Tab-separated table of C-alpha atoms in Angstrom:
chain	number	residue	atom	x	y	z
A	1	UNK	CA	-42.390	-15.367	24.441
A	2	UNK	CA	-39.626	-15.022	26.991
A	3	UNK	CA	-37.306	-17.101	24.408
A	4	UNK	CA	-37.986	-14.336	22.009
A	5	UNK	CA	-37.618	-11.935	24.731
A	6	UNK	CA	-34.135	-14.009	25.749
A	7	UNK	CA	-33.281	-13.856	21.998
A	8	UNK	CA	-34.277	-9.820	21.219
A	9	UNK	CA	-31.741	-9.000	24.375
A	10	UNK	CA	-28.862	-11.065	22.946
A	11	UNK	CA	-29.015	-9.789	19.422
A	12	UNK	CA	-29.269	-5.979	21.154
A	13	UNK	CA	-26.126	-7.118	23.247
A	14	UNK	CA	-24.390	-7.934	20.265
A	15	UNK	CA	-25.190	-5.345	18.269
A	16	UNK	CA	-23.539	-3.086	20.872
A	17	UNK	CA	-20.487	-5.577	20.950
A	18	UNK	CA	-19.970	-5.266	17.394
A	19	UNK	CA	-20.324	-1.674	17.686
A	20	UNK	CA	-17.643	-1.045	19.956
A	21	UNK	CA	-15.049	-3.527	19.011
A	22	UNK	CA	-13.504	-2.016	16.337
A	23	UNK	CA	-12.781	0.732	19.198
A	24	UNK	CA	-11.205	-1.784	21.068
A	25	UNK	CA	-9.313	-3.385	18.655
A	26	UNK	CA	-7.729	0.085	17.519
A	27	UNK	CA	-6.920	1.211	21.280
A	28	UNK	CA	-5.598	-2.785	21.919
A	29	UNK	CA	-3.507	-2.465	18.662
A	30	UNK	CA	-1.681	0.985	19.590
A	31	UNK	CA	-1.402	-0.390	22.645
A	32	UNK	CA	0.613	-3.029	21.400
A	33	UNK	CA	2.449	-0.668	18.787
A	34	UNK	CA	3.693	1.563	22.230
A	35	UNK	CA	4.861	-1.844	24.151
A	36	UNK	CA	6.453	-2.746	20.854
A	37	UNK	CA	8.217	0.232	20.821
A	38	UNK	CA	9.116	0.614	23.911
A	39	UNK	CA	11.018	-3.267	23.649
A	40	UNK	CA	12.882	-2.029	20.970
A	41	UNK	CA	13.724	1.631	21.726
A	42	UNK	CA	13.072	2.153	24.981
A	43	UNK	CA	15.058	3.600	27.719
A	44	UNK	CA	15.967	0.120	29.325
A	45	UNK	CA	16.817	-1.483	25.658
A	46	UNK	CA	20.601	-0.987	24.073
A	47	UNK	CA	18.905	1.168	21.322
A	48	UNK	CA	17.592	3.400	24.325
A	49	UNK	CA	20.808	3.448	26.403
A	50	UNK	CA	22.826	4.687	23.248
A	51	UNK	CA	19.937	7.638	22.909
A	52	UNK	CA	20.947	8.348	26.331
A	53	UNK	CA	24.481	8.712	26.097
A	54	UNK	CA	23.939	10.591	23.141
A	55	UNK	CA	21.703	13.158	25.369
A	56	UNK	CA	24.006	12.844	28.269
A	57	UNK	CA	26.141	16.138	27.616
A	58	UNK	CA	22.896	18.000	27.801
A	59	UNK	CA	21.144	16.856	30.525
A	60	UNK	CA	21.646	14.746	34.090
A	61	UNK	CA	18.411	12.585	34.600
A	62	UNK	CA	18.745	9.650	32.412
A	63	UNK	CA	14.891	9.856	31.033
A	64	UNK	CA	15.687	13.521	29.921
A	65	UNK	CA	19.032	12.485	28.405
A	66	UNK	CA	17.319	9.557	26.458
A	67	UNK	CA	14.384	12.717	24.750
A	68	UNK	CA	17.472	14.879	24.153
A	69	UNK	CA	19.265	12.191	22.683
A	70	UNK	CA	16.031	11.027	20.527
A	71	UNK	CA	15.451	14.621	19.517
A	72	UNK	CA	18.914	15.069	18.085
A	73	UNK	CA	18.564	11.563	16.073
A	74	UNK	CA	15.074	12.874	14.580
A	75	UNK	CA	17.060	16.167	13.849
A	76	UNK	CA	19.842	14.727	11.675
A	77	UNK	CA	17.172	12.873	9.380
A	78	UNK	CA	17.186	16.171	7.714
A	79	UNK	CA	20.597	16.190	6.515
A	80	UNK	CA	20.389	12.961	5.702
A	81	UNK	CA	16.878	12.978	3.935
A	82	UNK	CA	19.133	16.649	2.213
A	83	UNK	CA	21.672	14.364	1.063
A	84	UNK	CA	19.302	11.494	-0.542
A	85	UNK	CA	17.983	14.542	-2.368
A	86	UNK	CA	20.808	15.846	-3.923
A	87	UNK	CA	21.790	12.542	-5.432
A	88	UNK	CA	22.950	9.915	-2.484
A	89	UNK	CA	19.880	7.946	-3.384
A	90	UNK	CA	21.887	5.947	-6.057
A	91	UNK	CA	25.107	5.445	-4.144
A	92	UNK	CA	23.226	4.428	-1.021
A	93	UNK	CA	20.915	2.068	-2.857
A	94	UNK	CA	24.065	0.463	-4.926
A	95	UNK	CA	25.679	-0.072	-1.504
A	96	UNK	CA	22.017	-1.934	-0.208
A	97	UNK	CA	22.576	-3.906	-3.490
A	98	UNK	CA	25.682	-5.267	-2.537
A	99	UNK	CA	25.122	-5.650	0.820
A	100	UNK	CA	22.184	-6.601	2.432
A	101	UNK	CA	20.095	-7.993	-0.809
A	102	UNK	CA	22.417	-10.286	-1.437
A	103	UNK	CA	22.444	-11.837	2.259
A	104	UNK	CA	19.468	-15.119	2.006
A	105	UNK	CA	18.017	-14.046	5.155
A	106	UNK	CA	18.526	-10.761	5.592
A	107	UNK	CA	18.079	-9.805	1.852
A	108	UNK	CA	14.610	-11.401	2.312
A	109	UNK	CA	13.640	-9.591	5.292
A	110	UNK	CA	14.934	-5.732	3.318
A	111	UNK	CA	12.956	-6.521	0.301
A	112	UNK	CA	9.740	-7.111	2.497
A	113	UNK	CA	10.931	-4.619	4.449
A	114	UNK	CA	11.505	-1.996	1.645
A	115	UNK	CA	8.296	-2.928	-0.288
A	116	UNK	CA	6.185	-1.681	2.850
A	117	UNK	CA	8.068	1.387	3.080
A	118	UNK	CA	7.799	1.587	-0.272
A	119	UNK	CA	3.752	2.164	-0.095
A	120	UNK	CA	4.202	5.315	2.487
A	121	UNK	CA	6.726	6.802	0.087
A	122	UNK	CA	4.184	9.078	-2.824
A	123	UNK	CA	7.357	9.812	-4.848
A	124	UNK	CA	8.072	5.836	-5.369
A	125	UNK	CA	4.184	5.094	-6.032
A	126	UNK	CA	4.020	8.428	-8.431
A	127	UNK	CA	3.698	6.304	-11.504
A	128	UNK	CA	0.579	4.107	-9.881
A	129	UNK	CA	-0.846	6.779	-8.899
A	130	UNK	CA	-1.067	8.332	-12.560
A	131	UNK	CA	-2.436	5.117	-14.158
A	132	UNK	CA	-6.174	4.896	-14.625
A	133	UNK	CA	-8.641	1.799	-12.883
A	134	UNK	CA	-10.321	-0.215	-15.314
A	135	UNK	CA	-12.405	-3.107	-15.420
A	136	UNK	CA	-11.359	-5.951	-18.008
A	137	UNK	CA	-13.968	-7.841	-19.327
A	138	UNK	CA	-12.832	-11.158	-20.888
A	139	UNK	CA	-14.608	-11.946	-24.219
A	140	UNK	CA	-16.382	-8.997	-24.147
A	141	UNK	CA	-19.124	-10.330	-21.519
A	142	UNK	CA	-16.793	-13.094	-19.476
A	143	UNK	CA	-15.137	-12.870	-16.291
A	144	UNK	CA	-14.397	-9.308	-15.003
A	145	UNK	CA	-10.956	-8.110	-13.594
A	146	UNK	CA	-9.681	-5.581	-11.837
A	147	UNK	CA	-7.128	-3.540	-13.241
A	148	UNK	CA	-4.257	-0.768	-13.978
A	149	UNK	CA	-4.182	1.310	-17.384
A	150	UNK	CA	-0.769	2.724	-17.680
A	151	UNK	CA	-1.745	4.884	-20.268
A	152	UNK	CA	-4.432	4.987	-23.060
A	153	UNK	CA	-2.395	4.796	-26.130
A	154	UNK	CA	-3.345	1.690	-28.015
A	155	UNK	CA	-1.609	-0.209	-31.169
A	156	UNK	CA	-3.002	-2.564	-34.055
A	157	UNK	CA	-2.313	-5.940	-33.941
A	158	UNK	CA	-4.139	-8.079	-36.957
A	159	UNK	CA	-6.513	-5.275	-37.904
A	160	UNK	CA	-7.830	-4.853	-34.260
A	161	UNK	CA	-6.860	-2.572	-31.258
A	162	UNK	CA	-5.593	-3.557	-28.414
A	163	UNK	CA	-4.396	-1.797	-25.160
A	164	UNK	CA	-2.024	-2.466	-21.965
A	165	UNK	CA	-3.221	-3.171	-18.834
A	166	UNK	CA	-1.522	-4.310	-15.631
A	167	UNK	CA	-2.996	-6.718	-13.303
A	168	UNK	CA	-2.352	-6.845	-9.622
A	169	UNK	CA	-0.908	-10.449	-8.572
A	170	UNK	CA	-0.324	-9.261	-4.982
A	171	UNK	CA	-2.452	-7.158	-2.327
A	172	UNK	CA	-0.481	-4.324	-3.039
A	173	UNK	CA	-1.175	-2.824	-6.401
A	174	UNK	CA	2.625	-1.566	-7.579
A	175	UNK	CA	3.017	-4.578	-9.560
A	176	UNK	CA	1.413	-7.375	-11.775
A	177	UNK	CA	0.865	-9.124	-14.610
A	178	UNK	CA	1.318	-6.984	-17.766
A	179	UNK	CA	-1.686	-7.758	-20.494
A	180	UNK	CA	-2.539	-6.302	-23.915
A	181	UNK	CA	-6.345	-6.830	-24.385
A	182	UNK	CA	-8.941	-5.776	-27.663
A	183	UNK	CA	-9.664	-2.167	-26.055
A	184	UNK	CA	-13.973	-3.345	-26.020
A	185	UNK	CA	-12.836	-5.407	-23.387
A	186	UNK	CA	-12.098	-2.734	-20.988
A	187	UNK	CA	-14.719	-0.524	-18.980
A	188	UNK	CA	-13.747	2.219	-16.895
A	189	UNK	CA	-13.921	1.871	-13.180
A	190	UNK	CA	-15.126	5.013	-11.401
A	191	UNK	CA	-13.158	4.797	-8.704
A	192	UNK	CA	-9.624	6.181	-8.087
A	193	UNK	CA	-6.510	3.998	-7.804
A	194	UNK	CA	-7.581	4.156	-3.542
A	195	UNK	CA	-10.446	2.447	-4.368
A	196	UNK	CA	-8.518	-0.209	-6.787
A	197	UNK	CA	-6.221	-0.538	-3.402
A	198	UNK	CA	-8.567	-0.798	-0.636
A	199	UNK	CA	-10.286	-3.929	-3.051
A	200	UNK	CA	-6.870	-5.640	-3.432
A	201	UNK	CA	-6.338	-5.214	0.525
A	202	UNK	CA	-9.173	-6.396	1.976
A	203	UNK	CA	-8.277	-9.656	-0.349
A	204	UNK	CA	-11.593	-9.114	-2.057
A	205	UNK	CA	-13.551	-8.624	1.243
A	206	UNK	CA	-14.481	-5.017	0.333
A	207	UNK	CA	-16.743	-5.375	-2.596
A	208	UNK	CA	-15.961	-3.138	-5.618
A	209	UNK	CA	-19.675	-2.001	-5.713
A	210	UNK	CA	-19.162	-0.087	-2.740
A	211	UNK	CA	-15.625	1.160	-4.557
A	212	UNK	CA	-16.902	2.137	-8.022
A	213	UNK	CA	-19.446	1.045	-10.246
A	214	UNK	CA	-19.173	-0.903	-14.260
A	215	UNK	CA	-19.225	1.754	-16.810
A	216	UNK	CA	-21.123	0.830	-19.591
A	217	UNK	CA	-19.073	3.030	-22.397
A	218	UNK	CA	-15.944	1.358	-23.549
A	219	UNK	CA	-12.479	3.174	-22.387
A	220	UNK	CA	-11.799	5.908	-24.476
A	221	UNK	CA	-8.313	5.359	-26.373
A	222	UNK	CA	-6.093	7.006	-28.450
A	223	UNK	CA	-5.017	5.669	-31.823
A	224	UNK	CA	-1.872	7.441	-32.434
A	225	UNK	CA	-1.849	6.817	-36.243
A	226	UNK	CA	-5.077	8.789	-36.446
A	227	UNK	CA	-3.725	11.394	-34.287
A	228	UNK	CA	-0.884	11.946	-36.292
């Protein structure tokens, strides 16, 4: 009795434990995110002391000439976000080209670097975003995969019709492997590209049951000779 008693009042105390941690991983994580910060930028770093004698001309106390001086770098990412939109995307990215790519370290460390920015940017991922989730059934009633119609035009290949899909090959769904597969193979998954995403993320952790479910109609496709 009192081990089951000892053993009741554990499981309760972990249940509680496991109920705030993700709380305190979150607060613990910005909290890391702010000291990061603050290393890099902050008033005391290089980065923070040119902010400041940007600011200076407007203000005495060093702390308020470091926010002036941070305000009026945040304020001339409009002009320069302006000027990517009227066409200095190209010229900028052709100087990045042959520049930093091309350096083996630091070309590396931009690619990585650009590929994450690359996710926040909704312009850049407009394509993904317009493709539809499928599930690819090998054989017919094999293994099940995962994957990215661009589009659902299909085209004959020995009398039978097959379709393009692309398959993720990294946790990060904006590229893959490129597959044409017999159209009965593929399924549509009723979930939105998120969903596809938040699969490929968690490195197969979050299972796609909770993300969508296996339709059990075949993806409807277009056979353009027909249509014509």
């Amino acid at each position: 009795m009192l081990r089951q008693s000892i053993r009741s009042m554990v499981t309760t105390w972990l249940t509680g434990l496991l109920a705030l941690l993700p709380l305190v991983l979150t607060l613990a994580l910005l909290a890391w995110m702010f000291s990061l910060l603050n290393t890099l930028v902050g008033p005391s770093t290089l980065t923070g002391k040119l902010l400041g004698a940007l600011g200076q001309p407007f203000a005495s106390n060093p702390v308020l000439a470091y926010l002036v001086g941070s305000l009026v770098l945040l304020a001339s990412l409009y002009p320069l976000g302006l000027a990517v939109q009227l066409g200095l995307r190209r010229p900028l990215a052709w100087l990045v080209d042959m520049t930093l790519r091309r350096a083996p370290l630091i070309g590396s460390l931009y690619n990585l670097a650009d590929r994450f920015v690359g996710l926040l940017d909704r312009s850049k991922n407009a394509d993904i975003a317009a493709m539809s989730p499928v599930w690819c059934i090998f054989g017919g009633d094999g293994a099940a995969v995962l994957a990215l119609q661009p589009n659902p035009e299909t085209f004959e290949l020995d009398g039978r019709q097959y379709s393009a899909i692309l398959v993720p090959t990294a946790p990060i769904p904006v590229g893959g492997g490129l597959i044409y597969v017999p159209v009965e193979w593929l399924r549509p998954a009723e979930m939105g590209v998120e969903g596809l995403t938040s699969v490929y993320l968690s490195m197969g952790l979050t299972p796609p049951h909770q993300a969508g479910r296996l339709a059990k109609e075949p993806v409807v496709v277009v056979d353009d000779d027909k249509a014509s």
